[in-house]
Amino acid sequence: MRRGFNFPGLAFLQGLVGLALFVWVWHLIVASGAVPRAFLPSPEATWNAFVRGVTIGDMREQLLGTVLRMINGWLLASLVGIALGSAIGISETLRNYLRPTLAFARALPASAVVPVAIALVGLTPGMVLGVIVFGSIWPTLLATVQGFAMVDPRLVEVSRALHLSRFDFIWKIGLPNAVPDIITGMRLSLTVALILAIVGEMLAGQEGLGKAILLAARMFRAPDLYAGIVLLGLVGLVSSYGLLLVERRVARWRR
Amino acid sequence: MSGWRGLIVPVVLLLLGEAAFRVFGYVGDTLAPPSAIFRGFAEAIGDGTMVTTTLQTFATVLGGTVIGAAFGLVVGCALGFWNLLYRFTYITIECLRPIPSVALLPLSLMIFGFGYKMEIAIVGFATAWPFLILTYSAISQVEPRLLEVAKVFGFGPVGTAWKLVLPAAAPRLMTALRLCIGIALVVAVTSEIVSNPQGLGHELMIAQETLRPHRMLAYLVLVGLIGWGLNNLLLWLQTRMFRHRGEVDTEVAA
């Protein structure tokens, strides 16, 4: 019975029906007038605002601005995070010296750095990029350290017997072994990068969806606000699922 | 333990910072030497603002986490018990979950105005998801035979949740709580920095805008210490509570 019955397909269909029900209930709530339209616009109004924003409005530029800001900061954070993480990962001494400093820096909410960054650099795109890098570096950095710690001790012995240099050890043994951990870390980093990109836009007035939804709320244009939130949700969904797919593929390839 | 070695780096950094200010004689409105930061601490504690704003942020973190956790637990249990409900809602949940919590800031501000409500709402949104997901996964991994036992005894969903599932899921829920307190602090401080005029984040922003770097950096250090302290406290609690089960994910940082 199981074989002829395409269960994942059915589950997906049920999920979609559930989503349709959700939107329908949303529509009913708005239509009933129980919630002021200023706070909760109907799904149709949100969709119209979305279409208008993408076709004649500047939603496409705003989306591009936010996504580019997020990806640039994330790539930079990933590069620096992997490099620093490798250096810390191969050296027990370095780990002992840096442990409390790293624990403190990681526990610091990245947005708390924004006022300091504003004081130092001013309200510039560079400031926003710096904050994104600072905030989103930790998951990747710590995951790289973790990945290096998990390297099979026998491989470490082999590399010693072969007299591999530190760089060769990182490049040929450490990093390939740490790839699954690193990708998991990078997925978490990307989420943080998106949040900080939005915060940066809101605070520094950089052109993007973050600034757009702030302005929409100030002018009580609820449909535009919801369209922006939905679009930001989509950015989060697509980016985290994309990396989840990469993660699964890497996990399969390693087995 | 090699604890003392970990202290070298921060101490050297502090001394270097102090020395740099003394040598170059820098006086400005963007940075301050460590000695001035200590003064900033004393000042902010002395005039009472540091205690008030810390309590404001704590209240938000606590209120938001309680609401988020309650929602996550109830919905997570419901999804775990009724598979059909899970199948009809998982896509909707997966669509709502990735919405960045800061994207809801303007909406929450529009609905609630300034104050505790708007911040607690966002913190609640951000903390509900980890609880929901971890509760659900904890339930789906409860030994099926235990659930059969519950059926034989006629426990019903609430009884099963209370007597079987929660004890079995407790270690994982403690992990969820630790994660969520961290998230809650980040979200609370962020919304205070971006818009809500209360708490530590707002105080940081005010210190920057009024060009008092020693005070700003004192608050920055305080926020970091709170985040670090809360995480360590919960980690310690977690090890104490569940050590006998050997189910603690120690997740040693670096």
PDB file of C-alpha atoms in Angstrom, chain B residues 7-160:
ATOM      1  CA  LEU B   7      42.269  36.569  31.309  1.00  0.00           C
ATOM      2  CA  ILE B   8      45.515  37.739  29.720  1.00  0.00           C
ATOM      3  CA  VAL B   9      43.971  38.890  26.446  1.00  0.00           C
ATOM      4  CA  PRO B  10      41.234  41.126  27.936  1.00  0.00           C
ATOM      5  CA  VAL B  11      43.616  42.584  30.521  1.00  0.00           C
ATOM      6  CA  VAL B  12      46.290  43.347  27.907  1.00  0.00           C
ATOM      7  CA  LEU B  13      43.664  44.917  25.641  1.00  0.00           C
ATOM      8  CA  LEU B  14      42.434  47.116  28.489  1.00  0.00           C
ATOM      9  CA  LEU B  15      45.972  48.198  29.416  1.00  0.00           C
ATOM     10  CA  LEU B  16      46.841  48.890  25.757  1.00  0.00           C
ATOM     11  CA  GLY B  17      43.683  50.955  25.385  1.00  0.00           C
ATOM     12  CA  GLU B  18      44.495  52.949  28.506  1.00  0.00           C
ATOM     13  CA  ALA B  19      48.119  53.441  27.446  1.00  0.00           C
ATOM     14  CA  ALA B  20      47.130  54.562  23.952  1.00  0.00           C
ATOM     15  CA  PHE B  21      44.888  57.270  25.383  1.00  0.00           C
ATOM     16  CA  ARG B  22      47.569  58.425  27.840  1.00  0.00           C
ATOM     17  CA  VAL B  23      50.350  58.499  25.237  1.00  0.00           C
ATOM     18  CA  PHE B  24      48.445  60.216  22.441  1.00  0.00           C
ATOM     19  CA  GLY B  25      46.423  62.377  24.805  1.00  0.00           C
ATOM     20  CA  TYR B  26      43.250  61.746  22.804  1.00  0.00           C
ATOM     21  CA  VAL B  27      40.165  63.484  24.069  1.00  0.00           C
ATOM     22  CA  GLY B  28      37.144  63.067  21.872  1.00  0.00           C
ATOM     23  CA  ASP B  29      33.507  62.234  21.605  1.00  0.00           C
ATOM     24  CA  THR B  30      33.751  58.815  19.978  1.00  0.00           C
ATOM     25  CA  LEU B  31      35.910  56.652  22.250  1.00  0.00           C
ATOM     26  CA  ALA B  32      36.990  56.636  25.869  1.00  0.00           C
ATOM     27  CA  PRO B  33      39.823  54.932  27.783  1.00  0.00           C
ATOM     28  CA  PRO B  34      38.997  52.014  30.132  1.00  0.00           C
ATOM     29  CA  SER B  35      39.427  54.220  33.213  1.00  0.00           C
ATOM     30  CA  ALA B  36      36.730  56.559  31.885  1.00  0.00           C
ATOM     31  CA  ILE B  37      34.506  53.578  31.162  1.00  0.00           C
ATOM     32  CA  PHE B  38      34.765  52.603  34.835  1.00  0.00           C
ATOM     33  CA  ARG B  39      33.813  56.163  35.653  1.00  0.00           C
ATOM     34  CA  GLY B  40      30.874  55.807  33.283  1.00  0.00           C
ATOM     35  CA  PHE B  41      29.751  52.733  35.208  1.00  0.00           C
ATOM     36  CA  ALA B  42      29.989  54.575  38.522  1.00  0.00           C
ATOM     37  CA  GLU B  43      28.107  57.557  37.078  1.00  0.00           C
ATOM     38  CA  ALA B  44      25.291  55.473  35.600  1.00  0.00           C
ATOM     39  CA  ILE B  45      24.898  53.391  38.744  1.00  0.00           C
ATOM     40  CA  GLY B  46      25.077  56.526  40.893  1.00  0.00           C
ATOM     41  CA  ASP B  47      22.225  58.356  39.155  1.00  0.00           C
ATOM     42  CA  GLY B  48      20.112  55.202  39.126  1.00  0.00           C
ATOM     43  CA  THR B  49      19.625  54.971  35.348  1.00  0.00           C
ATOM     44  CA  MET B  50      21.664  51.801  34.984  1.00  0.00           C
ATOM     45  CA  VAL B  51      19.515  49.880  37.451  1.00  0.00           C
ATOM     46  CA  THR B  52      16.223  51.202  36.044  1.00  0.00           C
ATOM     47  CA  THR B  53      17.088  50.493  32.417  1.00  0.00           C
ATOM     48  CA  THR B  54      18.494  47.056  33.239  1.00  0.00           C
ATOM     49  CA  LEU B  55      15.252  46.169  35.030  1.00  0.00           C
ATOM     50  CA  GLN B  56      13.223  47.453  32.061  1.00  0.00           C
ATOM     51  CA  THR B  57      15.155  45.256  29.649  1.00  0.00           C
ATOM     52  CA  PHE B  58      14.958  42.276  32.028  1.00  0.00           C
ATOM     53  CA  ALA B  59      11.204  42.670  32.385  1.00  0.00           C
ATOM     54  CA  THR B  60      10.839  42.630  28.595  1.00  0.00           C
ATOM     55  CA  VAL B  61      13.097  39.611  28.191  1.00  0.00           C
ATOM     56  CA  LEU B  62      11.218  37.711  30.881  1.00  0.00           C
ATOM     57  CA  GLY B  63       7.721  38.722  29.749  1.00  0.00           C
ATOM     58  CA  GLY B  64       8.434  37.982  26.092  1.00  0.00           C
ATOM     59  CA  THR B  65      10.091  34.656  26.810  1.00  0.00           C
ATOM     60  CA  VAL B  66       7.234  33.505  29.051  1.00  0.00           C
ATOM     61  CA  ILE B  67       4.654  34.363  26.381  1.00  0.00           C
ATOM     62  CA  GLY B  68       6.730  32.878  23.561  1.00  0.00           C
ATOM     63  CA  ALA B  69       7.524  29.731  25.542  1.00  0.00           C
ATOM     64  CA  ALA B  70       3.899  29.188  26.570  1.00  0.00           C
ATOM     65  CA  PHE B  71       2.733  29.558  22.965  1.00  0.00           C
ATOM     66  CA  GLY B  72       5.527  27.354  21.640  1.00  0.00           C
ATOM     67  CA  LEU B  73       4.895  24.634  24.227  1.00  0.00           C
ATOM     68  CA  VAL B  74       1.141  24.491  23.662  1.00  0.00           C
ATOM     69  CA  VAL B  75       1.315  24.553  19.861  1.00  0.00           C
ATOM     70  CA  GLY B  76       4.328  22.207  19.821  1.00  0.00           C
ATOM     71  CA  CYS B  77       2.445  19.690  22.007  1.00  0.00           C
ATOM     72  CA  ALA B  78      -0.667  19.972  19.842  1.00  0.00           C
ATOM     73  CA  LEU B  79       1.353  19.375  16.660  1.00  0.00           C
ATOM     74  CA  GLY B  80       3.142  16.455  18.299  1.00  0.00           C
ATOM     75  CA  PHE B  81      -0.069  14.740  19.375  1.00  0.00           C
ATOM     76  CA  TRP B  82      -2.163  15.283  16.257  1.00  0.00           C
ATOM     77  CA  ASN B  83      -0.152  14.353  13.221  1.00  0.00           C
ATOM     78  CA  LEU B  84      -2.913  15.545  10.880  1.00  0.00           C
ATOM     79  CA  LEU B  85      -2.732  19.043  12.395  1.00  0.00           C
ATOM     80  CA  TYR B  86       1.020  19.018  11.850  1.00  0.00           C
ATOM     81  CA  ARG B  87       0.650  18.038   8.203  1.00  0.00           C
ATOM     82  CA  PHE B  88      -1.814  20.812   7.495  1.00  0.00           C
ATOM     83  CA  THR B  89       0.149  23.532   9.263  1.00  0.00           C
ATOM     84  CA  TYR B  90       3.851  22.764   8.668  1.00  0.00           C
ATOM     85  CA  ILE B  91       4.140  24.787   5.456  1.00  0.00           C
ATOM     86  CA  THR B  92       2.411  27.771   7.065  1.00  0.00           C
ATOM     87  CA  ILE B  93       4.779  27.509  10.046  1.00  0.00           C
ATOM     88  CA  GLU B  94       7.803  27.235   7.777  1.00  0.00           C
ATOM     89  CA  CYS B  95       6.623  30.376   5.975  1.00  0.00           C
ATOM     90  CA  LEU B  96       6.070  32.414   9.145  1.00  0.00           C
ATOM     91  CA  ARG B  97       9.166  31.279  11.035  1.00  0.00           C
ATOM     92  CA  PRO B  98      11.841  32.909   8.829  1.00  0.00           C
ATOM     93  CA  ILE B  99      10.267  36.380   9.088  1.00  0.00           C
ATOM     94  CA  PRO B 100      13.069  38.375  10.735  1.00  0.00           C
ATOM     95  CA  SER B 101      11.798  39.624  14.093  1.00  0.00           C
ATOM     96  CA  VAL B 102      13.085  43.149  13.420  1.00  0.00           C
ATOM     97  CA  ALA B 103      10.850  43.326  10.346  1.00  0.00           C
ATOM     98  CA  LEU B 104       7.921  43.268  12.778  1.00  0.00           C
ATOM     99  CA  LEU B 105       9.246  46.274  14.703  1.00  0.00           C
ATOM    100  CA  PRO B 106       7.419  48.914  12.628  1.00  0.00           C
ATOM    101  CA  LEU B 107       4.199  46.878  12.745  1.00  0.00           C
ATOM    102  CA  SER B 108       4.381  46.347  16.494  1.00  0.00           C
ATOM    103  CA  LEU B 109       5.169  50.015  17.013  1.00  0.00           C
ATOM    104  CA  MET B 110       2.170  50.995  14.888  1.00  0.00           C
ATOM    105  CA  ILE B 111      -0.182  48.727  16.856  1.00  0.00           C
ATOM    106  CA  PHE B 112       1.062  49.144  20.423  1.00  0.00           C
ATOM    107  CA  GLY B 113       2.952  52.449  20.409  1.00  0.00           C
ATOM    108  CA  PHE B 114       6.018  52.883  22.600  1.00  0.00           C
ATOM    109  CA  GLY B 115       6.392  50.840  25.773  1.00  0.00           C
ATOM    110  CA  TYR B 116       6.578  47.307  27.083  1.00  0.00           C
ATOM    111  CA  LYS B 117       3.790  45.840  24.940  1.00  0.00           C
ATOM    112  CA  MET B 118       5.392  46.386  21.558  1.00  0.00           C
ATOM    113  CA  GLU B 119       8.710  44.989  22.718  1.00  0.00           C
ATOM    114  CA  ILE B 120       7.242  41.983  24.511  1.00  0.00           C
ATOM    115  CA  ALA B 121       5.204  41.149  21.398  1.00  0.00           C
ATOM    116  CA  ILE B 122       8.345  40.996  19.240  1.00  0.00           C
ATOM    117  CA  VAL B 123      10.336  39.061  21.831  1.00  0.00           C
ATOM    118  CA  GLY B 124       7.402  36.652  22.125  1.00  0.00           C
ATOM    119  CA  PHE B 125       7.352  36.150  18.338  1.00  0.00           C
ATOM    120  CA  ALA B 126      11.096  35.510  18.240  1.00  0.00           C
ATOM    121  CA  THR B 127      11.152  33.042  21.134  1.00  0.00           C
ATOM    122  CA  ALA B 128       8.023  31.075  20.228  1.00  0.00           C
ATOM    123  CA  TRP B 129       9.616  29.284  17.259  1.00  0.00           C
ATOM    124  CA  PRO B 130      12.560  27.580  18.977  1.00  0.00           C
ATOM    125  CA  PHE B 131      10.179  26.351  21.698  1.00  0.00           C
ATOM    126  CA  LEU B 132       7.631  25.155  19.172  1.00  0.00           C
ATOM    127  CA  ILE B 133      10.211  23.274  17.098  1.00  0.00           C
ATOM    128  CA  LEU B 134      12.058  21.746  20.049  1.00  0.00           C
ATOM    129  CA  THR B 135       8.822  20.717  21.812  1.00  0.00           C
ATOM    130  CA  TYR B 136       7.545  19.111  18.631  1.00  0.00           C
ATOM    131  CA  SER B 137      10.780  17.247  17.976  1.00  0.00           C
ATOM    132  CA  ALA B 138      11.002  16.175  21.622  1.00  0.00           C
ATOM    133  CA  ILE B 139       7.512  14.681  21.452  1.00  0.00           C
ATOM    134  CA  SER B 140       8.091  12.930  18.156  1.00  0.00           C
ATOM    135  CA  GLN B 141      11.129  11.265  19.733  1.00  0.00           C
ATOM    136  CA  VAL B 142       9.400  10.045  22.892  1.00  0.00           C
ATOM    137  CA  GLU B 143       9.566   6.268  23.097  1.00  0.00           C
ATOM    138  CA  PRO B 144       6.370   5.048  21.307  1.00  0.00           C
ATOM    139  CA  ARG B 145       5.870   2.305  23.886  1.00  0.00           C
ATOM    140  CA  LEU B 146       5.577   4.937  26.604  1.00  0.00           C
ATOM    141  CA  LEU B 147       2.793   6.572  24.630  1.00  0.00           C
ATOM    142  CA  GLU B 148       1.065   3.184  24.391  1.00  0.00           C
ATOM    143  CA  VAL B 149       1.342   2.853  28.146  1.00  0.00           C
ATOM    144  CA  ALA B 150      -0.271   6.282  28.464  1.00  0.00           C
ATOM    145  CA  LYS B 151      -3.102   5.123  26.197  1.00  0.00           C
ATOM    146  CA  VAL B 152      -3.634   1.978  28.285  1.00  0.00           C
ATOM    147  CA  PHE B 153      -3.809   4.076  31.434  1.00  0.00           C
ATOM    148  CA  GLY B 154      -6.223   6.444  29.726  1.00  0.00           C
ATOM    149  CA  PHE B 155      -4.171   9.574  30.377  1.00  0.00           C
ATOM    150  CA  GLY B 156      -5.634  11.777  27.636  1.00  0.00           C
ATOM    151  CA  PRO B 157      -3.563  14.455  25.810  1.00  0.00           C
ATOM    152  CA  VAL B 158      -3.089  16.784  28.804  1.00  0.00           C
ATOM    153  CA  GLY B 159      -2.177  13.974  31.180  1.00  0.00           C
ATOM    154  CA  THR B 160       0.223  12.476  28.646  1.00  0.00           C
TER     155      THR B 160
END
